[in-house]
Coordinates of C-alpha atoms and ligand atoms in Angstrom, one line a residue:
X291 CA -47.7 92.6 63.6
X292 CA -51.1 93.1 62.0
X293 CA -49.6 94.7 59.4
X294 CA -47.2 92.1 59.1
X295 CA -50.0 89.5 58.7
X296 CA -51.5 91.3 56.4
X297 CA -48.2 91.4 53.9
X298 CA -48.2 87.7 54.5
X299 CA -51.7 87.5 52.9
X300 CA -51.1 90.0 50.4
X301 CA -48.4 88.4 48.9
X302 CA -50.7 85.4 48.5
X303 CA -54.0 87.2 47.4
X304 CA -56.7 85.0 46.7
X305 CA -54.5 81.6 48.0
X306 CA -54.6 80.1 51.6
X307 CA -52.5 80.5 53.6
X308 CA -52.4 78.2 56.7
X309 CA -52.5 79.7 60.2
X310 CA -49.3 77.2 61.5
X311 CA -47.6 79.6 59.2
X312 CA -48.5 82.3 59.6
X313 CA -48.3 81.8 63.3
X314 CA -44.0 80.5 62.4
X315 CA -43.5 83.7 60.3
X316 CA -44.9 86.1 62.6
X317 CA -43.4 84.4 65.9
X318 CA -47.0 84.7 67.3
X319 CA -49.6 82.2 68.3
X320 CA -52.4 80.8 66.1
X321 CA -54.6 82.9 68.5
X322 CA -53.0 85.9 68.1
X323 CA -53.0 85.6 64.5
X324 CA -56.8 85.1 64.1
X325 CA -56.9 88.4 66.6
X326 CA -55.1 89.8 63.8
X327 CA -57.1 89.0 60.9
X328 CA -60.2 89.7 63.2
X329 CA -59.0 93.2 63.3
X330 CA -58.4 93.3 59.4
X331 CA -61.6 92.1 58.4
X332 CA -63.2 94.7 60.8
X333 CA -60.9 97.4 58.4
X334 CA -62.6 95.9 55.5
X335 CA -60.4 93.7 54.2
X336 CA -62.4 90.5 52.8
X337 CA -60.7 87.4 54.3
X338 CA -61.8 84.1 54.3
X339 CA -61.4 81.2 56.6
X340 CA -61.3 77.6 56.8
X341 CA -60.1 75.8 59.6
X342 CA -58.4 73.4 57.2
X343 CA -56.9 75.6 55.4
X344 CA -56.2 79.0 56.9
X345 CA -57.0 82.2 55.9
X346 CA -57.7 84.0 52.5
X347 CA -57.5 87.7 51.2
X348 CA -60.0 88.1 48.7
X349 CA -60.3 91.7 48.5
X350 CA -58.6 95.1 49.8
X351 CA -60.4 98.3 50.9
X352 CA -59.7 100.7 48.4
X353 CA -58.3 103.6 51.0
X354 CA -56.5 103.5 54.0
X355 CA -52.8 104.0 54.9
X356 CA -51.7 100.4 54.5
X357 CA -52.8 100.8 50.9
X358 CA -51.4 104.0 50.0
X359 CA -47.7 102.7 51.7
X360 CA -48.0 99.2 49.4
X361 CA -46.3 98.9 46.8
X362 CA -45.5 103.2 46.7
X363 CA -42.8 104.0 44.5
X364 CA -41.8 107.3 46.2
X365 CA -39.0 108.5 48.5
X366 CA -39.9 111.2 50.2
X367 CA -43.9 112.2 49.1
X368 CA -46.1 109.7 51.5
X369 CA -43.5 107.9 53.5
X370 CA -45.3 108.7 56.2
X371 CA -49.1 108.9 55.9
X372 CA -51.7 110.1 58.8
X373 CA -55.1 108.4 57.2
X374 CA -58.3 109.7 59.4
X375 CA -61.8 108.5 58.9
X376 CA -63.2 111.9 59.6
X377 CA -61.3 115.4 59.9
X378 CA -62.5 119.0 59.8
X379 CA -59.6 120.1 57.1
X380 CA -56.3 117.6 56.1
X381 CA -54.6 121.0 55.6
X382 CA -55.2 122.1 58.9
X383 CA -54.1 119.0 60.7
X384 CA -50.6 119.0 58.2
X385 CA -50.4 122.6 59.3
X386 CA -50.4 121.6 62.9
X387 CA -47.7 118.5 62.0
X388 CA -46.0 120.9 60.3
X389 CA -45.8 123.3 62.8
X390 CA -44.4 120.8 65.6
X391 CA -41.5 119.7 62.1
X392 CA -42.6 117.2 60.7
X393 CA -41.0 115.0 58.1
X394 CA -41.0 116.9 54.6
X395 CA -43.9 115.2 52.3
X396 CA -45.7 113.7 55.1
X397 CA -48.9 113.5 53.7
X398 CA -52.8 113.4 55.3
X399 CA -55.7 111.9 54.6
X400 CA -59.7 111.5 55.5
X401 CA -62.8 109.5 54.0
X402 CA -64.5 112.9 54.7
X403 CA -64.0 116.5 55.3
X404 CA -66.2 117.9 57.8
X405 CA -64.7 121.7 57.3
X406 CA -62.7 120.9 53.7
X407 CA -61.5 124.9 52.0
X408 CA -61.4 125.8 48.6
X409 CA -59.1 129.4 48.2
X410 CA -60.3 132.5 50.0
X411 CA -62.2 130.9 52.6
X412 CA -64.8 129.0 50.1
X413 CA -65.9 125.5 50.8
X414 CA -64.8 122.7 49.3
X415 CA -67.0 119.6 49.4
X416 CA -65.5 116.4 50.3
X417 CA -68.2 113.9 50.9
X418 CA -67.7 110.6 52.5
X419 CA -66.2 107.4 50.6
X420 CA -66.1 109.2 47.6
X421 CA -62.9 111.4 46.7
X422 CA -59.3 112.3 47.4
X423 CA -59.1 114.6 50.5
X424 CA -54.7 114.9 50.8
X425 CA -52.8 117.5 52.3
X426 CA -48.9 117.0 51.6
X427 CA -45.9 118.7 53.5
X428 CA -43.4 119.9 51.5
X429 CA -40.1 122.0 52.7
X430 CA -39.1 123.3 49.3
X431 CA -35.7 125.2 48.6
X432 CA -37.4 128.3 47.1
X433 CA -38.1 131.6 47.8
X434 CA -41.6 133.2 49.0
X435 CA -42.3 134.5 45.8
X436 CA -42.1 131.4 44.1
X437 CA -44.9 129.8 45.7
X438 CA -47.2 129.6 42.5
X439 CA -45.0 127.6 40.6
X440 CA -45.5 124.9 43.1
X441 CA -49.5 124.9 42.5
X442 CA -48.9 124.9 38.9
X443 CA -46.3 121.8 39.3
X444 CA -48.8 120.2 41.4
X445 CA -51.6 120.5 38.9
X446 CA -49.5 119.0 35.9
X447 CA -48.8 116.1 38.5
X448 CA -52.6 115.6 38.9
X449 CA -53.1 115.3 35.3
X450 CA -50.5 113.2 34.9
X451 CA -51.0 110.8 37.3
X452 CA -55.3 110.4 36.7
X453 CA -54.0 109.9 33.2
X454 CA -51.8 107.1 34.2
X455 CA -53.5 105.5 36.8
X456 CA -56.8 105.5 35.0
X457 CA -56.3 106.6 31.6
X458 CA -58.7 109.7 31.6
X459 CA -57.1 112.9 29.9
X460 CA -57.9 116.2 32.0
X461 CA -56.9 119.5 31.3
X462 CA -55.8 122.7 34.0
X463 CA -57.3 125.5 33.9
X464 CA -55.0 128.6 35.4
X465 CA -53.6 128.8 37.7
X466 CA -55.3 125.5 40.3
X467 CA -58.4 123.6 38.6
X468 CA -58.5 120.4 37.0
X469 CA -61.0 120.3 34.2
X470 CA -62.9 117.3 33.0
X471 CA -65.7 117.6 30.4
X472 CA -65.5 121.3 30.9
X473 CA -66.3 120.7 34.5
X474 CA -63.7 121.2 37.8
X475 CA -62.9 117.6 38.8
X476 CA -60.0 118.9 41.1
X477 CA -59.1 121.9 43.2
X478 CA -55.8 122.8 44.5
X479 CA -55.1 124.7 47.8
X480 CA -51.6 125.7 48.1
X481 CA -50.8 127.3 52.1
X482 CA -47.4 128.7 53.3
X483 CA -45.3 129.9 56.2
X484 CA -42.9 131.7 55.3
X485 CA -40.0 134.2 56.2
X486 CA -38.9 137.5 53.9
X487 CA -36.5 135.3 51.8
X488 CA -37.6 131.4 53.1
X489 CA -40.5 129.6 53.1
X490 CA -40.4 127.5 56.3
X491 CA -43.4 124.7 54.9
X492 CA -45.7 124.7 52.1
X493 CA -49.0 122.6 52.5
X494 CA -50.3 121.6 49.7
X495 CA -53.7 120.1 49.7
X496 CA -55.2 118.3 47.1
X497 CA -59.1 117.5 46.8
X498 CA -60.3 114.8 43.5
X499 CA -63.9 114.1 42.7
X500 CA -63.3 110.0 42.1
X501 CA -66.1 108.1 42.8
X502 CA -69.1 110.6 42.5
X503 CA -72.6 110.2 41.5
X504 CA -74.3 113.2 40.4
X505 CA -76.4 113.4 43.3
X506 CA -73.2 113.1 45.4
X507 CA -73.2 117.0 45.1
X508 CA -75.2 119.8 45.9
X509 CA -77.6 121.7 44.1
X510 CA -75.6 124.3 43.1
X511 CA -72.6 122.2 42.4
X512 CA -74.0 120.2 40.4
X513 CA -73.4 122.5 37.3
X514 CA -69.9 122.9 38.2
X515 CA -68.1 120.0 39.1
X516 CA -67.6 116.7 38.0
X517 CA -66.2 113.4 38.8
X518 CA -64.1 110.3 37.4
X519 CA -66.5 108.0 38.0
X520 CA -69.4 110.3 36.2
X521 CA -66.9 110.6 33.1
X522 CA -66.7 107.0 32.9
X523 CA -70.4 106.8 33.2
X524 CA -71.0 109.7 30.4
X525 CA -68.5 108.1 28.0
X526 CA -70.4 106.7 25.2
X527 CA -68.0 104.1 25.0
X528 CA -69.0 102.4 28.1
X529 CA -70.9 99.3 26.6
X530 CA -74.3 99.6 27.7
X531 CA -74.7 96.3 29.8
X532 CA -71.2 97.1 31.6
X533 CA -71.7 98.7 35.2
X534 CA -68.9 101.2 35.9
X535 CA -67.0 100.2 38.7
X536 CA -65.4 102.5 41.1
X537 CA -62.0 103.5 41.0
X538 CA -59.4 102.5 43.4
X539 CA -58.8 105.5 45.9
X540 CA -55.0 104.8 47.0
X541 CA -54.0 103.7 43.6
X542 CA -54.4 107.2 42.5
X543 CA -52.7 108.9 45.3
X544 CA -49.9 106.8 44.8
X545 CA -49.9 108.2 41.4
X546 CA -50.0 111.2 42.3
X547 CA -47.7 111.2 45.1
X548 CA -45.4 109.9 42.7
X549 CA -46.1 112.3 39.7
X550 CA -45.5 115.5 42.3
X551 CA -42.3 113.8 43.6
X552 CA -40.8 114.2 40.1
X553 CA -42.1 117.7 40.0
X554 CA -41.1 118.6 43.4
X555 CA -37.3 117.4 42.4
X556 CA -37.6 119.7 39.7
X557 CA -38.8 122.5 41.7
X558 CA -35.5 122.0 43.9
X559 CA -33.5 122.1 41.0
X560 CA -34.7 124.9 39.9
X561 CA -35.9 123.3 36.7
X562 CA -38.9 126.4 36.6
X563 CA -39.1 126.0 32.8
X564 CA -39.3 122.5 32.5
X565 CA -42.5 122.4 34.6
X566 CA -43.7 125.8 32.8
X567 CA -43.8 124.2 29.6
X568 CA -45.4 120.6 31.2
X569 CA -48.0 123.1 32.4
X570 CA -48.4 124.9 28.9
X571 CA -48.9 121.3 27.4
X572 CA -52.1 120.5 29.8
X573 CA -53.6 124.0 29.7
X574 CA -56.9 124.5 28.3
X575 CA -56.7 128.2 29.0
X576 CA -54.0 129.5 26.8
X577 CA -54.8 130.9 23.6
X578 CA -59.1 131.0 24.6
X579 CA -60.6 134.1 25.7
X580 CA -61.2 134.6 29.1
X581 CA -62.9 137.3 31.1
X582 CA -60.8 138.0 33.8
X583 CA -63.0 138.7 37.2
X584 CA -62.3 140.5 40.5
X585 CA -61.9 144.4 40.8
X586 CA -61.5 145.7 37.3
X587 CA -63.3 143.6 35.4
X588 CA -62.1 143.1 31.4
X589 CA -62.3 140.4 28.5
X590 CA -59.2 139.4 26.4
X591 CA -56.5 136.4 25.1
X592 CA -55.2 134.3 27.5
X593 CA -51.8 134.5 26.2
X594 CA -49.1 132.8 27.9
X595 CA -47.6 132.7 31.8
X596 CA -44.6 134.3 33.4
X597 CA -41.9 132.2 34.7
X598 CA -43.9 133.0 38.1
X599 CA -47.0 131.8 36.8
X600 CA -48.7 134.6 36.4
X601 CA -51.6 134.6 33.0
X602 CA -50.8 137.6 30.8
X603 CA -54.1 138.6 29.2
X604 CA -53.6 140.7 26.1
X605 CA -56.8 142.9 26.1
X606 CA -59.2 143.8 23.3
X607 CA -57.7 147.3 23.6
X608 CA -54.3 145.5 22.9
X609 CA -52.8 146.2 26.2
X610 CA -51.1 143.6 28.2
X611 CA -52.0 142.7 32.1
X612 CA -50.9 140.0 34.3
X613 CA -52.6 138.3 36.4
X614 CA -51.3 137.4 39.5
X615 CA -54.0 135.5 41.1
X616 CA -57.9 135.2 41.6
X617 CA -60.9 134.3 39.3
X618 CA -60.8 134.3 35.3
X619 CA -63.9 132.8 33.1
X620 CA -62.9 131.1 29.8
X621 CA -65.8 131.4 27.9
X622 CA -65.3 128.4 25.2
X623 CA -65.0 126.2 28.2
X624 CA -67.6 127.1 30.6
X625 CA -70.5 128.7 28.4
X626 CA -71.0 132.7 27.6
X627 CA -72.0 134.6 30.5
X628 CA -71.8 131.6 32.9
X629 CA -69.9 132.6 36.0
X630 CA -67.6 129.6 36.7
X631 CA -65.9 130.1 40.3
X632 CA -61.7 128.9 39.6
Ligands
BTX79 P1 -61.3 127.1 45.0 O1 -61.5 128.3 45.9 O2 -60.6 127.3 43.7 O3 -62.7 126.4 44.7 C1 -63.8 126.4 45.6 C2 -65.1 126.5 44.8 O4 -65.2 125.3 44.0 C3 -66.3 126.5 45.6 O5 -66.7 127.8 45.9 C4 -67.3 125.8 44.8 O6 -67.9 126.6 43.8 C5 -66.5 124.7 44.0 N1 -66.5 123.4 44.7 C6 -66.6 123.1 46.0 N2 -66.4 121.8 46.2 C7 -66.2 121.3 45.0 C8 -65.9 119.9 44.6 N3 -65.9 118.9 45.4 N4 -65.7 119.7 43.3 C9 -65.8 120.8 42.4 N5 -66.0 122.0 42.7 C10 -66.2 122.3 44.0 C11 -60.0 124.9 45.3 O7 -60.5 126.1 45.8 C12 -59.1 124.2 46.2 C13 -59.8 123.0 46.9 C14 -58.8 122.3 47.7 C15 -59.4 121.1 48.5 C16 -58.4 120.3 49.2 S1 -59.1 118.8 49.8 C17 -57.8 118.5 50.8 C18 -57.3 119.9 51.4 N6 -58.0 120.2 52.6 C19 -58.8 121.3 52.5 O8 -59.5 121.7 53.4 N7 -58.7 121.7 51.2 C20 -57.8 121.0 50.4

């Protein structure tokens, strides 16, 4: 029912709307309904009230699960949505949904990260009120050996859907960062269980720098990682006078929710190409040269990727490698000699 009141004053944002009503639509008391909006207002939703004239919603939080669910354009990706205030990892609580069978692309998330993970046990950092923190269950028809093509569909989703839901171009960097302003704006963690020949779930988590300042992160990220909001604020269009306002949290994961859906349907039907060459079109590591890191160090051409995602690096010495996984440089990008961690 609160929820209920609040579609009622959604669908008349910035009018009154009388508590008779709202009491007649809801089938509740007058009481009940100012119980109701009590609640909302204590979520953070701006409501006015007159006791002529009822009750007005003047302005909407920009994240919580309401918001995410209104006005989604998905079918499966965030139909269900488990929003937390605070959480030690969203992919560790979709892990343990996941594990009791959940609903494929139930999705989580937090206003904060108390224990967020980058790949190989590195920490992400997920700061309060300011980013994307979303884990997403997916149940994909694909084999074990297929999982990278899922973090490489996910990342063209990103970029698609920051482009349109704020109309910021970003780039991916291979095989799981988002890059803006030669800075990492986004990380991808992709987790599986999985069987010989099934994967059983995949969780995907996705983390976005939105609403940073640059003292929002650490010392030693600061060098490394961006945010939208910091773009915005850098862009030397940005008339002077104007103050940047933040963007709107559940706007983008709608966006992005929706973007992955139409990757994911791809995925299942086996459309690998498709999303290859989407990925190709966003990547600002093919053709560059990139130092590839980890046990045998080497420099070379980041020439293309296999259908399973993997970066083929022609050497210096001409010789071909792939690369399945782990860290590569790209030196244009991220400065000579400058270590930049994927
Ligand atoms: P990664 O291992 O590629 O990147 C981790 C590295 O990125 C860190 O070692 C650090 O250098 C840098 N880093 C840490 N935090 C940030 C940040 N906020 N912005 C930019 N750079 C940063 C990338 O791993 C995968 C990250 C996935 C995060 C999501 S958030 C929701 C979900 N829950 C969870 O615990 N992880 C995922």
């Amino acid at each position: 029912l609160k929820n209920r009141t609040l579609q009622e004053l959604r669908s008349k944002i910035y009018e009154y709307v009388s508590g008779e009503s709202l009491s007649e639509h809801l089938g509740v008391s007058r009481t009940s309904v100012w119980k109701y909006v009590k609640e909302l207002k204590g979520e953070g939703y701006a409501i006015e009230s007159s006791s002529k004239k009822g009750y007005k919603l003047v302005s909407v939080p920009d994240l919580n699960a309401y918001e995410i669910a209104h006005g989604l354009k998905t079918e499966i990706l965030g139909r269900k949505v488990f929003f937390f205030n605070s959480i030690d990892s969203t992919n560790n609580y979709a892990k343990t949904i996941a594990i009791k069978g959940c609903d494929e692309g139930t999705t989580v998330v937090a206003e904060v990260q108390t224990s967020g993970r980058g790949r190989l046990g590195r920490e992400w950092s997920s700061v309060s009120g300011k980013g994307i923190w979303m884990s997403i269950v997916l149940k994909p028809v694909i084999g074990p050996e297929s999982i990278q093509i899922i973090t490489l569909a996910a990342a063209v989703a990103v970029v698609k859907a920051i482009k349109n839901a704020t109309g910021i171009e970003t780039g991916i960097k291979w095989p799981n960062d988002i890059i803006l302003d030669g800075k990492k704006l986004c990380g991808i963690l992709t987790e599986m269980s999985a069987e010989i020949e099934r994967v059983n779930y995949i969780i995907l988590g996705i983390g976005i720098n939105v609403n940073h300042e640059g003292d929002d992160f650490s010392q030693s990220l600061k060098h490394i990682a961006t945010s939208l909001k910091m773009h915005i604020n850098n862009t030397d269009n940005l008339v002077k006078e104007q103050k940047s306002v933040d963007f709107r949290r559940s706007e983008i994961i709608k966006c992005v929710l929706f973007e992955l859906e139409q990757m994911y349907n791809k995925i299942n039907s086996g459309m690998n190409d498709v999303i290859l060459d989407e990925w190709k079109n966003y990547s600002v590591t093919l053709g560059k040269e990139v130092k590839v890191i980890g046990k045998s160090e080497y420099i070379g051409i980041a020439e293309n990727i296999t259908q399973e995602g993997r970066l083929i690096v022609r050497r210096i010495d001409g010789v071909k490698e792939e690369v399945l996984s782990g860290e590569i440089s790209i030196r244009e990008l991220m400065g000579e000699g400058k270590k930049a961690e994927s």
